[in-house]
Coordinates of C-alpha atoms and ligand atoms in Angstrom, one line a residue:
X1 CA -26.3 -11.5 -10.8
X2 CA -27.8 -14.6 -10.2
X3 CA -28.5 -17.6 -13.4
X4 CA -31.9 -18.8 -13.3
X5 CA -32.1 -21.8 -11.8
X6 CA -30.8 -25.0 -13.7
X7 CA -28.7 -22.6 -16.5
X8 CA -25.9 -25.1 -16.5
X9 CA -22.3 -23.7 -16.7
X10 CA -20.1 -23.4 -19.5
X11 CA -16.3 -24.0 -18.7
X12 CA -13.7 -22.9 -21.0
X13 CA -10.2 -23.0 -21.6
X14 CA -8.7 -19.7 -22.5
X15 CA -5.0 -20.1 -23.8
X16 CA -5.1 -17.9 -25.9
X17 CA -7.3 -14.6 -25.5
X18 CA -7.4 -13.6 -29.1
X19 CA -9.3 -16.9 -30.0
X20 CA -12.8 -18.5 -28.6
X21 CA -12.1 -20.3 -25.1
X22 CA -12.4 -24.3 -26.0
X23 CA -15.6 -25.7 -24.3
X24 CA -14.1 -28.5 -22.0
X25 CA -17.3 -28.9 -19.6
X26 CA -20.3 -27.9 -18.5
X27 CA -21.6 -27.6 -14.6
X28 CA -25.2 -27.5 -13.1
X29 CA -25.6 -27.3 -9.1
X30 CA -27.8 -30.4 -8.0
X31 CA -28.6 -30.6 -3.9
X32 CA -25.9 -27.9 -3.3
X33 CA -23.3 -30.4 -5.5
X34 CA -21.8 -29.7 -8.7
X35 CA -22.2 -32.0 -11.4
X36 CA -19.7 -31.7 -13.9
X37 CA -19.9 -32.9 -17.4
X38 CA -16.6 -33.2 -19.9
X39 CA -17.1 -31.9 -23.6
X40 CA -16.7 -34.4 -26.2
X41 CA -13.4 -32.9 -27.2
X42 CA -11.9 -33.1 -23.7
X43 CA -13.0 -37.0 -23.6
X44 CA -11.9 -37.6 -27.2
X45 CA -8.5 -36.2 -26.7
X46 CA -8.2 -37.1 -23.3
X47 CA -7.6 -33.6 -22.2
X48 CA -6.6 -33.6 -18.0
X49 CA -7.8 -30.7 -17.2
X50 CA -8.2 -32.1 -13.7
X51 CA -5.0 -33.3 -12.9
X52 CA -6.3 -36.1 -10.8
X53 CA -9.8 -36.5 -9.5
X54 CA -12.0 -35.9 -12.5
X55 CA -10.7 -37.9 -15.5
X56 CA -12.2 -37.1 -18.8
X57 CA -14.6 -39.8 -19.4
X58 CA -18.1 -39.2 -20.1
X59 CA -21.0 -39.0 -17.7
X60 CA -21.9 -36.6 -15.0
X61 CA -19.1 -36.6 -12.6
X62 CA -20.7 -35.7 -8.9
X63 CA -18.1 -32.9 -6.6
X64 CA -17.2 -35.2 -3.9
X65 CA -18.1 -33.1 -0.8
X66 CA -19.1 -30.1 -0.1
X67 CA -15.5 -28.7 1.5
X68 CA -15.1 -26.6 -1.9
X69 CA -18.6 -25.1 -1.8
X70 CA -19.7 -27.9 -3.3
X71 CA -17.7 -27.6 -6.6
X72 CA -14.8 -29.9 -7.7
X73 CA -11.5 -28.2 -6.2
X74 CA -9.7 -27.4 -9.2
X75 CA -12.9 -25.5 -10.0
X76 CA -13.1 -23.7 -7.0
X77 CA -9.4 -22.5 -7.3
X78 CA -11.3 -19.6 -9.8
X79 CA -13.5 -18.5 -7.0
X80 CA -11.5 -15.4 -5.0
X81 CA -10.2 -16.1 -1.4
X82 CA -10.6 -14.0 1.9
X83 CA -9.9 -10.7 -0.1
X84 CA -11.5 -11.0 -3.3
X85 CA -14.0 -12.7 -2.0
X86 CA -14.6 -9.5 0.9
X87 CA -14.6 -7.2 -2.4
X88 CA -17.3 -9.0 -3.7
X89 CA -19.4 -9.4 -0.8
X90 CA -19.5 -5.3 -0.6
X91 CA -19.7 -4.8 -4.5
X92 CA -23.3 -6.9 -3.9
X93 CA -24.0 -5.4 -1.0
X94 CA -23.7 -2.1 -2.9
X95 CA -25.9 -3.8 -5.5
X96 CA -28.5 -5.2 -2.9
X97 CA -27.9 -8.9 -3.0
X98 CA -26.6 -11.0 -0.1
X99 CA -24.0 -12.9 -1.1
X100 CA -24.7 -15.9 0.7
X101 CA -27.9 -16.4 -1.6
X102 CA -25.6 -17.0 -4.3
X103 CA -24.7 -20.9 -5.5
X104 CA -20.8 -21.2 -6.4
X105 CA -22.1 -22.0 -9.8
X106 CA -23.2 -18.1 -9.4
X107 CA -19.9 -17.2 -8.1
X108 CA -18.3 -19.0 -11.0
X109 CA -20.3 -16.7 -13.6
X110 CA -19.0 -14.0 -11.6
X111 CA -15.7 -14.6 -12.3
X112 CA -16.2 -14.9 -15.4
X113 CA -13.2 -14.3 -17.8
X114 CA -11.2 -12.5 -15.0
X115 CA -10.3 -15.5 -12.7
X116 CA -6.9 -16.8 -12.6
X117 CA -5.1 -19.7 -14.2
X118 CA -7.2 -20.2 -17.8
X119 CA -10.7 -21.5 -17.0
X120 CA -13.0 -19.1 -18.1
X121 CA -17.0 -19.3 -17.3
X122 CA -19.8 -18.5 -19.5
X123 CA -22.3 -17.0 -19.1
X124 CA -21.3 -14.3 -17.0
X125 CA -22.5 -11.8 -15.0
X126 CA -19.3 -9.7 -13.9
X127 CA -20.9 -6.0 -13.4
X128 CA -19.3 -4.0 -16.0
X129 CA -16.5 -1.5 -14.8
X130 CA -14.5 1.6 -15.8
X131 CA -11.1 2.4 -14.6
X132 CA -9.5 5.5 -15.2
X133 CA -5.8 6.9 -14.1
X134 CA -4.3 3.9 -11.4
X135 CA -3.4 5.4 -8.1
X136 CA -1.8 2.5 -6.2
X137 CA -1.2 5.0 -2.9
X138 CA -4.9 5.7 -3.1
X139 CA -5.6 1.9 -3.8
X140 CA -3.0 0.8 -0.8
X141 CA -5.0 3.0 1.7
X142 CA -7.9 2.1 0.7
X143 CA -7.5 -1.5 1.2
X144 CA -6.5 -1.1 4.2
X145 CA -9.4 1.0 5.3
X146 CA -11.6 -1.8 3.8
X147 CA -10.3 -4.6 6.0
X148 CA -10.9 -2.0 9.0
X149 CA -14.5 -2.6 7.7
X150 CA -15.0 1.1 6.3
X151 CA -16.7 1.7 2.9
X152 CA -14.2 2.9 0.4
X153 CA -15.1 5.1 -3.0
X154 CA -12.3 3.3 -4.4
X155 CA -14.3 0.0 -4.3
X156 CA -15.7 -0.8 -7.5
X157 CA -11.6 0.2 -9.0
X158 CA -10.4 -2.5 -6.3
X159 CA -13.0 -5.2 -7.2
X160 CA -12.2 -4.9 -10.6
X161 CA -8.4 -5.2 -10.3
X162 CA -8.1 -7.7 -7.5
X163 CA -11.6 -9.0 -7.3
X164 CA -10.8 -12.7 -8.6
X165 CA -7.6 -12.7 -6.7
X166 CA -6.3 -15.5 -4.3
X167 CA -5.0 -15.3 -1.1
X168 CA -5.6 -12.7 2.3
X169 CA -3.6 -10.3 1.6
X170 CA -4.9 -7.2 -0.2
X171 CA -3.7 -7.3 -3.9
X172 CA -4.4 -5.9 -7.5
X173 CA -3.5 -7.7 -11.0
X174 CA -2.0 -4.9 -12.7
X175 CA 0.2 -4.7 -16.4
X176 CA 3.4 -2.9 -15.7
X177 CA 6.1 -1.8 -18.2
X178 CA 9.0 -5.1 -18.4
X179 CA 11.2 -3.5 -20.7
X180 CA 11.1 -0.3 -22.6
X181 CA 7.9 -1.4 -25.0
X182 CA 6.5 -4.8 -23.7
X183 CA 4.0 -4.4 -20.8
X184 CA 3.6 -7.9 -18.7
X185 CA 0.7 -9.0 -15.6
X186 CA 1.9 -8.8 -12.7
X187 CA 0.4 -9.2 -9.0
X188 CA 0.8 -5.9 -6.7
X189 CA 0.5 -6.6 -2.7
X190 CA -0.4 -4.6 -0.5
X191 CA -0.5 -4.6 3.8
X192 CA -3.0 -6.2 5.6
X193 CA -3.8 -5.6 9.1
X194 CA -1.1 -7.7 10.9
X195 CA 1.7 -7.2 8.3
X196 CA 4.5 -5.4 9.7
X197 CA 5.2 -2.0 7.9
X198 CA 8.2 -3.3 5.5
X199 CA 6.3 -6.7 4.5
X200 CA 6.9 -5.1 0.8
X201 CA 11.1 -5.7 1.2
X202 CA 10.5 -8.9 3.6
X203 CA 8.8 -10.7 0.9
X204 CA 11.3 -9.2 -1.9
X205 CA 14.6 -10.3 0.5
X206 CA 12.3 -13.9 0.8
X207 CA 12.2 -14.1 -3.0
X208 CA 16.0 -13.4 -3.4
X209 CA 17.4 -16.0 -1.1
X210 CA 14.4 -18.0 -2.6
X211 CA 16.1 -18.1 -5.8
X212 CA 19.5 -18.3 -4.4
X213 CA 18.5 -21.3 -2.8
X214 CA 17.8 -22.8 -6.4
X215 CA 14.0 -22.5 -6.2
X216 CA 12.1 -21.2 -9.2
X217 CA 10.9 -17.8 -8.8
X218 CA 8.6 -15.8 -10.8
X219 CA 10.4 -12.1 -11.6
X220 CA 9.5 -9.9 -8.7
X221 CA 10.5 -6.2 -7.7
X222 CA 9.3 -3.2 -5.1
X223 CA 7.2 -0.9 -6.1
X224 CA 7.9 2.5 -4.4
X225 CA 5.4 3.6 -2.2
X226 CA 4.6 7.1 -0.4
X227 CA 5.3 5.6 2.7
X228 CA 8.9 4.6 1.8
X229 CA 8.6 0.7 2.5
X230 CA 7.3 -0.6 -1.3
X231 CA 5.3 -2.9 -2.6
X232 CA 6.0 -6.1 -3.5
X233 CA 5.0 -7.3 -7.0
X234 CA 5.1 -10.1 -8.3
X235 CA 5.4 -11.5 -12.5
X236 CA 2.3 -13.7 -13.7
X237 CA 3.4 -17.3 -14.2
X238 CA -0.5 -17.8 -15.5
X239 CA -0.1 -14.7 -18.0
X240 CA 3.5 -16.0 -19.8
X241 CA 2.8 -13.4 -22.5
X242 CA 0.3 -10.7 -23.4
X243 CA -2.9 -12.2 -24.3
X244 CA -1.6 -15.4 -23.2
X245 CA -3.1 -17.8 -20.4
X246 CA -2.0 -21.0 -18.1
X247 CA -4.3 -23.2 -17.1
X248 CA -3.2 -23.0 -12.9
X249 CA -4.8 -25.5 -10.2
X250 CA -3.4 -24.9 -6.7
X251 CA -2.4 -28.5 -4.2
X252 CA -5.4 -28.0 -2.5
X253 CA -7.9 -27.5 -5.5
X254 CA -6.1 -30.8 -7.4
X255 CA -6.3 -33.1 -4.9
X256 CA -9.1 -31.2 -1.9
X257 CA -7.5 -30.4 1.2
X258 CA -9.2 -27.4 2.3
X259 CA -6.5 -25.3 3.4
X260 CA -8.0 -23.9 5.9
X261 CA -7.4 -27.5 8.0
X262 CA -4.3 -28.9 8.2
X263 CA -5.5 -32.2 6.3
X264 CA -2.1 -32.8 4.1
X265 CA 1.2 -32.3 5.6
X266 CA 4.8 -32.4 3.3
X267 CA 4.3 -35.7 2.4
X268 CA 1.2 -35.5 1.3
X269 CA 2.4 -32.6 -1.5
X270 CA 5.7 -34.5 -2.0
X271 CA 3.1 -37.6 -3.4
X272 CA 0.6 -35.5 -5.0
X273 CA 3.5 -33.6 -6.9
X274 CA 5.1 -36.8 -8.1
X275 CA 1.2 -38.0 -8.7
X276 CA 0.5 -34.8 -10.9
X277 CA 3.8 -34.1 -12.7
X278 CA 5.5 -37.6 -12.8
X279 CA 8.5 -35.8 -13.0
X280 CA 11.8 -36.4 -10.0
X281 CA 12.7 -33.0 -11.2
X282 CA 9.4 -31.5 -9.6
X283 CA 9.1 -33.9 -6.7
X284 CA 13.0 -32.7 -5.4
X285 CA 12.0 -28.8 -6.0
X286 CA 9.1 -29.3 -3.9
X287 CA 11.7 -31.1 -1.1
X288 CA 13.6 -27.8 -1.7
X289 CA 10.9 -25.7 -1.2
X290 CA 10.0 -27.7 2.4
X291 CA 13.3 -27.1 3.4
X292 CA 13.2 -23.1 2.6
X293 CA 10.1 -22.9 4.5
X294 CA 11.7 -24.9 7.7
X295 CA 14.7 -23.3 7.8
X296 CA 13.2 -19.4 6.6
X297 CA 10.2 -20.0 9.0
X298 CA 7.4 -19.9 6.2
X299 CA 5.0 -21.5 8.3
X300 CA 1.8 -20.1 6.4
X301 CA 2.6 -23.3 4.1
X302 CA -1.0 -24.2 4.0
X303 CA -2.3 -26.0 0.9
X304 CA -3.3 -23.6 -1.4
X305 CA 0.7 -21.8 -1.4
X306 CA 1.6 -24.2 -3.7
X307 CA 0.3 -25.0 -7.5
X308 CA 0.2 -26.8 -10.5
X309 CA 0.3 -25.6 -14.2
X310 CA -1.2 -27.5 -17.3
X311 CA 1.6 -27.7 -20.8
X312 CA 0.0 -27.9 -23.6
X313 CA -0.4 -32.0 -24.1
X314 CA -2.3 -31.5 -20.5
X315 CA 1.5 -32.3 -18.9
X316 CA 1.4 -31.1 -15.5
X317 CA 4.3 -29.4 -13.5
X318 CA 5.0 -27.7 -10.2
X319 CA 4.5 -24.1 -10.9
X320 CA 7.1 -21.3 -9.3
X321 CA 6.8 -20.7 -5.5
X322 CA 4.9 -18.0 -4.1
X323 CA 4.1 -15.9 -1.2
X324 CA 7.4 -16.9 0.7
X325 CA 7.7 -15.0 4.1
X326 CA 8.4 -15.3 6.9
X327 CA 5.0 -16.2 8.8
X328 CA 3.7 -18.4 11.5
X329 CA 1.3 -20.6 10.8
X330 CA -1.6 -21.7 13.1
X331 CA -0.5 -21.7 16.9
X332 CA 3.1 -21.0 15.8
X333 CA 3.3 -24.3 13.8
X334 CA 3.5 -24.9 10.1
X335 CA 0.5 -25.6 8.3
X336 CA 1.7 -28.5 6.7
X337 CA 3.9 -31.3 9.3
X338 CA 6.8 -32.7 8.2
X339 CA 7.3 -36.3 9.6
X340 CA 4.2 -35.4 12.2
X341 CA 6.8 -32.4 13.4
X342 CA 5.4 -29.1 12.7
X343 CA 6.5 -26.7 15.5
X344 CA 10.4 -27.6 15.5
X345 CA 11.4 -30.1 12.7
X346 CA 15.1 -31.1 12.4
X347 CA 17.3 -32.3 9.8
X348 CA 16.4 -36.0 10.4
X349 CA 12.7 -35.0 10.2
X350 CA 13.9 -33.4 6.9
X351 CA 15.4 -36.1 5.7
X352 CA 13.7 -38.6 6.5
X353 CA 11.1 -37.7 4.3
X354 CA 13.7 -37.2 1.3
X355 CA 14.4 -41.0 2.0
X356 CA 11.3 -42.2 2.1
X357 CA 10.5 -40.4 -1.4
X358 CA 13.5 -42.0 -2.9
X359 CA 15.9 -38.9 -2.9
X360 CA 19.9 -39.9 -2.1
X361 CA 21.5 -39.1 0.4
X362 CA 23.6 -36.9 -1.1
X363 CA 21.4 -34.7 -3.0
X364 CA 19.2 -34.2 0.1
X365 CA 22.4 -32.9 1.6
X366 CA 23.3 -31.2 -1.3
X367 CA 19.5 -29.3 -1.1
X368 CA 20.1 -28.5 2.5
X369 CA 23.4 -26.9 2.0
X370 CA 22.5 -24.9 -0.6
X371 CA 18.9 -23.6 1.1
X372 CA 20.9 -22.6 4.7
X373 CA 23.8 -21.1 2.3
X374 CA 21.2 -18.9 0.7
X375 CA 19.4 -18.5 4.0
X376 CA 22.5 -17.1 5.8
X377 CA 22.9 -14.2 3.2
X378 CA 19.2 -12.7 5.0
X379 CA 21.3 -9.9 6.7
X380 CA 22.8 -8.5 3.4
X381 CA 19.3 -9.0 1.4
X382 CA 17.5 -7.3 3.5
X383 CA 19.5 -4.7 3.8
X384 CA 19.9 -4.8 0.1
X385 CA 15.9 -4.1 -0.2
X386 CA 15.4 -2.4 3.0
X387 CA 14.1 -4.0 5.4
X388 CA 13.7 -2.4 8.6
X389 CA 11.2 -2.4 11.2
X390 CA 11.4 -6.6 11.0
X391 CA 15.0 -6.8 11.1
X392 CA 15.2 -8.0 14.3
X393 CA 13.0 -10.8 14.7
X394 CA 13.8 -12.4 11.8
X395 CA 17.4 -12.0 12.6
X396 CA 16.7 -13.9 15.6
X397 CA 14.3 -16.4 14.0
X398 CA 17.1 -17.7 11.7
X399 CA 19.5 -18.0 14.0
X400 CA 17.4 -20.0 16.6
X401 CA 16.1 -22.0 13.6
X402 CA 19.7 -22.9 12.1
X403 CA 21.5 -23.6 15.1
X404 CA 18.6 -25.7 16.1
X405 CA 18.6 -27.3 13.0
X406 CA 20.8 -30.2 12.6
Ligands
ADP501 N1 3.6 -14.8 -9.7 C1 2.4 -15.3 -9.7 N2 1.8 -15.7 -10.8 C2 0.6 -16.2 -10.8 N3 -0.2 -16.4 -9.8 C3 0.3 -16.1 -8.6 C4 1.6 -15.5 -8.4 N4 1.8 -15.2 -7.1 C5 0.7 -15.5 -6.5 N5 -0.2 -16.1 -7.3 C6 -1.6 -16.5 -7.1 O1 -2.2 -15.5 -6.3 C7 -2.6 -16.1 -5.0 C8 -2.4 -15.1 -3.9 O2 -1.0 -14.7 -3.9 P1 -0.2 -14.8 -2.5 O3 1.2 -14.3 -2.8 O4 -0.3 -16.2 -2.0 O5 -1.0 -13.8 -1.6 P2 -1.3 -13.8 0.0 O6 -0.1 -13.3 0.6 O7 -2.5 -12.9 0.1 O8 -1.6 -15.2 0.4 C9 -1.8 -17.4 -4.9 O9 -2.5 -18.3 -4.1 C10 -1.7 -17.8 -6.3 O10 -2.9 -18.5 -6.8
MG502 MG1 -0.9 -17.0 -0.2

């Protein structure tokens, strides 16, 4: 499970899974730092696989802190989070290792090919796996009784569908049928302990007024469940087509905010979007998408909610949203401040920061219009998708939220 010491890394791109991934670097750990190294064919044709930090030029390039484990953010965007990253630790538990003797060069090579976005890592040690017959009721439960901290014998099944996932939440990559003979990837989430019982529809009635609002959605839908509430699932932006990948790196991997800290706040991704993308087009959906999360109260807006995919010159643009709910971030506040305001920001907080990033007047007004116009149909949506238990709340979250608005 572990590379002998000094077995440097071999990143590759995997656009395309019926060829070879294209070598575009190669890592080695150094004093618990990565040091990454281009391939001659990313420097020659000036391939950003980094969107920012790590321009391809040749030399050893140095991680600049340790706040990614060491590695170069858009590098550490392959490694799980909280719940892949609990489904490993008990899949090496089960195979006697602690994971905390493990480098994230290690953790890299566990990953493998199965990470998301298109960096795959070579060579890899990703314990071989069997699945047979999917039981997502089985698979829900079980989840749930491995965040209660009990040993599941569904483990090794979970690993290998959600094991190099992202995010808290308990989840599983999955194909499922799109039409009557194409299959498509799609992301399947289940509860985690806080969740209210109906998170399934919440997010679903989220993703709705989401798109009403003018945002760009991936396709989502429920899932039924044996419980009644559903699952919400979610289309892979990263897998457009079968066999097909996107090279993906999230706000925080491109330019290293942890987000677990609030270190960046609105105006921080409103300049790293135009930074990435140079495109007005992506910096005014990702002012749309700070007022949806104001006015919806999405407060877990930390920096890893939001990403970036790679076109095929190495163009960069905003990806779709995810993961909008409604959510409190840390102490009731959101994660990421809008004009230094993150436990009641206003319209002139709002748009303020439009201004300042060079958006009329009119359009900002325009944006607003349409988010709380999309925002107000919540009562329909959710009873559209069936949302139940949370009604309440969030009916009077909105209200207080709009009327305290402007
Ligand atoms: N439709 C999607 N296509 C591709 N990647 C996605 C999609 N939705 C989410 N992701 C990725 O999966 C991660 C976890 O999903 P998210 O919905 O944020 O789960 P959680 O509620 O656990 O935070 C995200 O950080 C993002 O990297
Ligand atoms: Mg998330």
């Amino acid at each position: 499970m572990k590379l002998a010491p000094g077995t440097p890394l071999q990143v590759g791109l995997a656009l395309d899974e019926t060829e070879l991934a294209t070598p575009v670097g190669r890592l080695a750990m150094s004093d618990g730092l990565a040091q990454l190294e281009w391939s001659a064919d990313t420097i020659e044709n000036r391939w950003r696989i980094d969107p920012l930090l790590y321009p391809p030029e040749p030399g050893l390039q140095a991680a600049r802190g340790r706040a990614f484990d060491g590695l170069p953010g858009f590098l550490a965007d392959s490694l799980p989070d909280a719940w892949g990253r609990l489904l490993m630790k008990r899949r090496l538990e089960k195979l006697g290792i602690r994971m905390e003797t493990l480098t994230a060069i290690d953790r890299l090579a566990l990953v493998g090919t199965s990470g998301r976005g298109a960096l795959v890592y070579e060579p890899t040690t990703t314990p071989a796996d069997d699945v047979d017959a999917i039981d997502l009721d089985a698979l829900a439960e079980q989840s749930y009784a491995l965040l209660l901290g009990d040993e599941g014998s569904l483990l090794d099944t979970l690993a290998l569908l959600g094991g190099a996932s992202g995010g808290a939440r308990p989840k599983i990559h999955i194909g499922l049928p799109v039409d009557d003979a194409a299959s498509a990837e799609w992301i399947v989430k289940f509860r985690a302990i806080h969740d209210p019982v109906d998170i399934g529809p919440v997010e679903e009635a989220y993703a709705r007024m989401a798109r009403a609002a003018g945002i760009a959605m991936a396709e989502s839908r429920i899932i039924p469940s044996k419980d009644g509430y559903g699952w919400f699932a979610s289309r892979r932006f990263d897998r457009p087509f079968p066999g097909r990948r996107l090279h993906m790196v999230s706000l925080a991997g491109a330019i290293e905010a942890p987000p677990d800290m609030p270190t960046i706040d609105y105006d921080g991704f409103l300049r790293a979007t135009m930074a990435i993308t140079r495109h007005a087009d992506d910096l005014s959906e990702a002012f749309r998408r700070m007022v949806f999360n104001v006015l919806a109260y999405n407060r877990d807006d930390h920096s890893r909610q939001h990403s970036y995919l790679m076109g095929p010159d190495s163009d960069w643009r905003l990806a779709p949203a995810y993961d909008l709910t409604f959510s409190a971030g840390p102490g009731g506040e959101h994660y990421m401040a809008i004009e230094g305001e993150g436990r009641a920001p206003t319209r002139a907080h709002v748009s303020a920061l439009g201004r300042r990033h060079g958006l009329s007047a009119r359009s900002i007004a325009e944006i607003i219009d349409m988010v709380r116009a999309a925002i107000a149909e919540w009562p329909r949506i959710a009873k559209e998708v069936g949302v139940h238990a949370s009604r309440t709340e969030i009916d009077g979250r909105l209200a207080h939220i709009a009327a305290a608005f402007d």
